PDB file of C-alpha atoms in Angstrom:
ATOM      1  CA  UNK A 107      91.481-135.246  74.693  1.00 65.00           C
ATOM      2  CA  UNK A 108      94.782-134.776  72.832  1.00 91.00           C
ATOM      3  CA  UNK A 109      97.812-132.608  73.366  1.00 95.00           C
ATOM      4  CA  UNK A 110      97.089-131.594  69.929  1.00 96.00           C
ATOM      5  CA  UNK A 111      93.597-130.568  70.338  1.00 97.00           C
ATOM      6  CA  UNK A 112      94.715-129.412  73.590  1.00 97.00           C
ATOM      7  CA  UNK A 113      97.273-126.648  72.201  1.00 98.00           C
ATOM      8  CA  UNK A 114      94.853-125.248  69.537  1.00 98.00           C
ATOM      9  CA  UNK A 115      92.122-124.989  72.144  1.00 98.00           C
ATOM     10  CA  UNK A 116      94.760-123.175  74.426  1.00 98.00           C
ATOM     11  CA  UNK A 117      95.929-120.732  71.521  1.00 98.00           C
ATOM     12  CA  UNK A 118      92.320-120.166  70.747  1.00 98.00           C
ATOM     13  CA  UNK A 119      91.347-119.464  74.509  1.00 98.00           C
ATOM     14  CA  UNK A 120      94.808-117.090  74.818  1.00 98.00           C
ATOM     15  CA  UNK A 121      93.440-115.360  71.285  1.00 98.00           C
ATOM     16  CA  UNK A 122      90.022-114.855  72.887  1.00 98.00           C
ATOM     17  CA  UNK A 123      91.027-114.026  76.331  1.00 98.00           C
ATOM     18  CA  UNK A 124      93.014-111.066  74.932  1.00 97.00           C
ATOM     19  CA  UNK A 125      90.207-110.191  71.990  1.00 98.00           C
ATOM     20  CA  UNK A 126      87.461-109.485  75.079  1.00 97.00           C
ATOM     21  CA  UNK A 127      90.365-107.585  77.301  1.00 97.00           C
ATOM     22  CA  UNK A 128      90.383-105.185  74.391  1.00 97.00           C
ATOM     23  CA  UNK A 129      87.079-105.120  73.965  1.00 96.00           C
ATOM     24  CA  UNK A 130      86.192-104.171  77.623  1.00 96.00           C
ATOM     25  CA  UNK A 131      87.908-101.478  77.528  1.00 95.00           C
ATOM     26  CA  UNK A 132      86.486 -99.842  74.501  1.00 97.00           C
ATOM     27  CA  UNK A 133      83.114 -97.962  76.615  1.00 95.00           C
ATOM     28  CA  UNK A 134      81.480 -95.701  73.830  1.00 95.00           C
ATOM     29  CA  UNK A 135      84.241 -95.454  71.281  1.00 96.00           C
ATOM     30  CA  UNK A 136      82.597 -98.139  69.009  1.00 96.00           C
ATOM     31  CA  UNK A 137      83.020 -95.496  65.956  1.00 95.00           C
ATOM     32  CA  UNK A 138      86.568 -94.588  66.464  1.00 96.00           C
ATOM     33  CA  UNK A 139      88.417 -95.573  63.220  1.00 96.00           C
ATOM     34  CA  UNK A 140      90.981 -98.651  63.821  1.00 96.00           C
ATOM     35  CA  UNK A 141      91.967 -98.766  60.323  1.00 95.00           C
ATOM     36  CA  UNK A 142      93.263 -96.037  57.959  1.00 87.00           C
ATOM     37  CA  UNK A 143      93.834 -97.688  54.401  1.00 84.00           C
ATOM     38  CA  UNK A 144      91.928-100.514  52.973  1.00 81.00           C
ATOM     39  CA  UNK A 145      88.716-100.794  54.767  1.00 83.00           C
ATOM     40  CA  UNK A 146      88.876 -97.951  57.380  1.00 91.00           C
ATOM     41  CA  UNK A 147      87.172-100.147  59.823  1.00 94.00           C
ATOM     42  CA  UNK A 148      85.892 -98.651  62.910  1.00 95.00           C
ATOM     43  CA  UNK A 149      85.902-100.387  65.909  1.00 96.00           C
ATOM     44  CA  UNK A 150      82.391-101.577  65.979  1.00 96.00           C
ATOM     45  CA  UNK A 151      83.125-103.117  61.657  1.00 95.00           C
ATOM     46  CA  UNK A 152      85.997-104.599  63.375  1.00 96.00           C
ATOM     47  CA  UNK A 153      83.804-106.524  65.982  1.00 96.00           C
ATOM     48  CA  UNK A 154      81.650-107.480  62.943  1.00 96.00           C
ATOM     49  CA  UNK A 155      84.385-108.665  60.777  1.00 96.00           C
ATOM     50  CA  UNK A 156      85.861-110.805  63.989  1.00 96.00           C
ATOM     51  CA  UNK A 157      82.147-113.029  64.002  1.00 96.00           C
ATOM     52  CA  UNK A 158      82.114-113.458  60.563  1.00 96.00           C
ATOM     53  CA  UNK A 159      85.487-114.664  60.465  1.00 96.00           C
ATOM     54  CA  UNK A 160      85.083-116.769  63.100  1.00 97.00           C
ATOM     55  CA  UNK A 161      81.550-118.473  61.245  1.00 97.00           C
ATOM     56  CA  UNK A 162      83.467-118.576  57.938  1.00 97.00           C
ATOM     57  CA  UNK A 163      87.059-119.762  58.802  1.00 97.00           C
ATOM     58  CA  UNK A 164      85.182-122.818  61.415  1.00 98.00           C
ATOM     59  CA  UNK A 165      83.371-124.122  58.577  1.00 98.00           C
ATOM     60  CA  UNK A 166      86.022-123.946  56.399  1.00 98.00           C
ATOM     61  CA  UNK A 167      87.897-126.397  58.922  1.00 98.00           C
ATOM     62  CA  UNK A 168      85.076-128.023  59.334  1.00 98.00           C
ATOM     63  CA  UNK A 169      84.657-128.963  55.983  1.00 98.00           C
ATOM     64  CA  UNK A 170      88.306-129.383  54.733  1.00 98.00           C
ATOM     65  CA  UNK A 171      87.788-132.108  57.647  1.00 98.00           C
ATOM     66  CA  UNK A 172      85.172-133.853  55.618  1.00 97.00           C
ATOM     67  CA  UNK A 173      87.102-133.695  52.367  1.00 97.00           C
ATOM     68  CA  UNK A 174      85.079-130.636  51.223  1.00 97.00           C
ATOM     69  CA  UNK A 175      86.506-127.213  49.706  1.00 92.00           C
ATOM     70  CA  UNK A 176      84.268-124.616  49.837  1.00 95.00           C
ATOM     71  CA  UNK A 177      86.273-121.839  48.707  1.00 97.00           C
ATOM     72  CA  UNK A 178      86.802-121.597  45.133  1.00 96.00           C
ATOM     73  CA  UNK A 179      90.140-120.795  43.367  1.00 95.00           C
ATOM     74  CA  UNK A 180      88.731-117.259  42.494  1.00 96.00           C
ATOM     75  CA  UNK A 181      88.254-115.811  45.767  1.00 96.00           C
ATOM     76  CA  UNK A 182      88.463-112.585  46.645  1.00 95.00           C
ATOM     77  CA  UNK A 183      88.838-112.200  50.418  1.00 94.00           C
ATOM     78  CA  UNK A 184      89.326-107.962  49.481  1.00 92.00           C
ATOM     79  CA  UNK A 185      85.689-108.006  48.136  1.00 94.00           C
ATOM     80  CA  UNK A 186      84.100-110.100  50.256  1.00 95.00           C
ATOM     81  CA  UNK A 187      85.337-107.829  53.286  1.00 93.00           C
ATOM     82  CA  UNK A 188      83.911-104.944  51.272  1.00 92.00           C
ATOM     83  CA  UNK A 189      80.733-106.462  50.605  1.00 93.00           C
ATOM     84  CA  UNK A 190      80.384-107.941  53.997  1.00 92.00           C
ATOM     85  CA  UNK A 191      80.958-104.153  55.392  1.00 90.00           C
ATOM     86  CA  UNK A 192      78.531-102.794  53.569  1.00 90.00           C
ATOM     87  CA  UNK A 193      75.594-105.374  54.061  1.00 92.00           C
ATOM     88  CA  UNK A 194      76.413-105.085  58.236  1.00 91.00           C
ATOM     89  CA  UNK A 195      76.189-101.322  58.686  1.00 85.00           C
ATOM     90  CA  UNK A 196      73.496-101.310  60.838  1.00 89.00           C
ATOM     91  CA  UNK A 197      74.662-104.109  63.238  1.00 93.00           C
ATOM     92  CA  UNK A 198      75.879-103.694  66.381  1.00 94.00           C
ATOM     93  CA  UNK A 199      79.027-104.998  68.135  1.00 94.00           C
ATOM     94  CA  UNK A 200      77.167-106.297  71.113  1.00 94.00           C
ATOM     95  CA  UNK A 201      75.378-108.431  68.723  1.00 96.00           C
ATOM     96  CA  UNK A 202      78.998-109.613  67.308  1.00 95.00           C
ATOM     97  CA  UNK A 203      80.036-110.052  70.529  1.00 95.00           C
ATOM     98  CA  UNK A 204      77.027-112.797  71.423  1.00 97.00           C
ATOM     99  CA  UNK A 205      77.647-114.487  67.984  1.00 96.00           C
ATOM    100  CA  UNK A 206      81.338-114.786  68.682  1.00 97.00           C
ATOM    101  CA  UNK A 207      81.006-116.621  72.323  1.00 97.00           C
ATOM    102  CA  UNK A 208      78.407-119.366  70.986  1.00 97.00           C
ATOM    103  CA  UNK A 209      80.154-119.553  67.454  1.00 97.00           C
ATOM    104  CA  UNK A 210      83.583-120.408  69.796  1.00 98.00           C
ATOM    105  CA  UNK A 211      81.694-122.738  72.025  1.00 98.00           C
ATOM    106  CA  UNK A 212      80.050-124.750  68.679  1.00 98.00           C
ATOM    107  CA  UNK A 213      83.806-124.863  67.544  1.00 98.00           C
ATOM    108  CA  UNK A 214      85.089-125.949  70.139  1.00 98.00           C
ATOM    109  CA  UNK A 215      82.439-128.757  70.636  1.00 98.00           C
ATOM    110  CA  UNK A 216      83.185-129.691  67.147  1.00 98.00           C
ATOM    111  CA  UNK A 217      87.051-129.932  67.856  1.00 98.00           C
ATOM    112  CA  UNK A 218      86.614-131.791  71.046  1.00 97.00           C
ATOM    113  CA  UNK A 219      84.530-134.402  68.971  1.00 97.00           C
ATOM    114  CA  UNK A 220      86.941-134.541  65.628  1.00 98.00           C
ATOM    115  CA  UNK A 221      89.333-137.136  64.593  1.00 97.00           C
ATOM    116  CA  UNK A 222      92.572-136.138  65.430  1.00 97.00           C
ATOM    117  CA  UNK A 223      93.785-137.510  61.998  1.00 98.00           C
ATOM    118  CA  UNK A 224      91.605-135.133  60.448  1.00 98.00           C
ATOM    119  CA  UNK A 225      93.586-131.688  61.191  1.00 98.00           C
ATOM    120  CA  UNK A 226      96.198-133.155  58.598  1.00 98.00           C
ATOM    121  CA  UNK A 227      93.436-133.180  56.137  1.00 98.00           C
ATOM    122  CA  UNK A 228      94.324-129.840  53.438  1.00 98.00           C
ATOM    123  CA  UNK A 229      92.361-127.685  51.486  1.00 98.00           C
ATOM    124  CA  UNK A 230      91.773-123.936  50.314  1.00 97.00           C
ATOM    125  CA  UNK A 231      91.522-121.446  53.259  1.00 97.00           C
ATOM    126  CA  UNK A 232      89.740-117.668  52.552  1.00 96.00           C
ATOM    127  CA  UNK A 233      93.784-116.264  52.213  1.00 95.00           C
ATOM    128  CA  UNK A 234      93.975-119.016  49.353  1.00 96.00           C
ATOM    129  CA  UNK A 235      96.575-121.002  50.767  1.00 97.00           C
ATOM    130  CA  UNK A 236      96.096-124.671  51.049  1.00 97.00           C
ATOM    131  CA  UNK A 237      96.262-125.225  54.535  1.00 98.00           C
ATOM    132  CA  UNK A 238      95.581-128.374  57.032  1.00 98.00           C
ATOM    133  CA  UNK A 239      92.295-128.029  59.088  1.00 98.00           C
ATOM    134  CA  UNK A 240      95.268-127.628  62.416  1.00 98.00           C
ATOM    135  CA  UNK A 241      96.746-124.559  60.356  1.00 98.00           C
ATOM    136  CA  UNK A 242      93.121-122.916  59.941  1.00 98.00           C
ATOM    137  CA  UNK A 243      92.266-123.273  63.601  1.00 98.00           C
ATOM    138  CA  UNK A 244      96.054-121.667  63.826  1.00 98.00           C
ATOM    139  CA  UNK A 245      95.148-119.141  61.931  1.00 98.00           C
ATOM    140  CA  UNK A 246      91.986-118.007  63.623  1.00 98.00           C
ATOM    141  CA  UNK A 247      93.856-117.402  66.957  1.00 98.00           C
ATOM    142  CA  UNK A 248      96.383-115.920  65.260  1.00 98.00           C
ATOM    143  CA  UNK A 249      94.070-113.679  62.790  1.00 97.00           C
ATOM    144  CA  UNK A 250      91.856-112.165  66.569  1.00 98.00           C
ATOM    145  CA  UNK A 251      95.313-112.018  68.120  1.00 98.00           C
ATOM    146  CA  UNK A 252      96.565-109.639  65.594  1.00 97.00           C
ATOM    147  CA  UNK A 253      92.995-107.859  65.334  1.00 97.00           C
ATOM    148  CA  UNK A 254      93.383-107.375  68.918  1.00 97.00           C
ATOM    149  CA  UNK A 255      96.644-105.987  69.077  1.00 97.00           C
ATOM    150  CA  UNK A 256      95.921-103.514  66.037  1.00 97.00           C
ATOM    151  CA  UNK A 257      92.699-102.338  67.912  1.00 96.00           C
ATOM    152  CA  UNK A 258      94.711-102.136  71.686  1.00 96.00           C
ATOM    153  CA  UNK A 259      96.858 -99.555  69.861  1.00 96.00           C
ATOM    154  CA  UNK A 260      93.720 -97.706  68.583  1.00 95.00           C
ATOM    155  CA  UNK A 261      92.726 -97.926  72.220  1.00 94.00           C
ATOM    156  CA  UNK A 262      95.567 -97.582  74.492  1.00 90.00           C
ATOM    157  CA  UNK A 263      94.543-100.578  75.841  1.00 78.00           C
TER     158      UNK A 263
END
């Protein structure tokens, strides 16, 4: 393995380690509101949002590694939160939860397996700045980090 791969899989563990702290400590608050402008996310949307954006930034890496954008210029990360909301307001945040441990562990098998020379490779990210595939896995620590923090506040935790 390389010190390279070996950092983002560290920042991704830290990310993670902290993400589930918070999470533990929720107990039946899963409705308490975490957000007050935009989406007004509750705790339990928050969960949701965390898997999806764990599925959809990992294939974006994983396809900016392969020379493939898959986000077009047009996107509109607002509405696709919105719409993503709405079509998950039934599902629950142990059901997140699951999906976010084996999404991780595919990731992380896909990392440990990747060229190195392929986290230079750049295309569009969800945010639509043109980042390397090593900025995107960055930015997915770095995106449940700050989730986390906003939600420990919510929580006291």
């Amino acid at each position: 393995m390389s010190e390279r791969k070996d950092a983002l899989k560290a920042r991704l563990q830290a990310a993670r380690d902290r993400w589930d702290a918070v999470l533990d400590a929720v107990g039946d608050r899963w409705e308490v509101p975490v957000y007050s402008d935009g989406l007004q996310w509750t705790v339990r949307q928050l969960v949701n949002h965390m898997a999806d954006a764990e599925r959809g930034q990992g294939n974006q890496a994983m396809n900016i590694a392969e020379g493939k954008d898959i986000i077009p210029e047009d996107f509109d990360i607002e509405r696709y939160n919105k719409r993503f909301t709405e079509k998950t307001t039934e599902k629950s945040a142990a059901q997140s939860r699951t999906e976010l441990v084996a999404q991780r562990q595919q990731f992380l098998q896909w990392l440990d397996a990747l060229d190195e020379a392929k986290l230079d490779n750049r295309g569009r990210h969800s945010s639509l700045q043109m980042l390397t595939v090593e900025e995107i896995i960055d930015w997915m620590a770095e995106h449940e980090r700050l989730h986390a923090e906003d939600l420990g506040k919510v929580l006291d935790a």
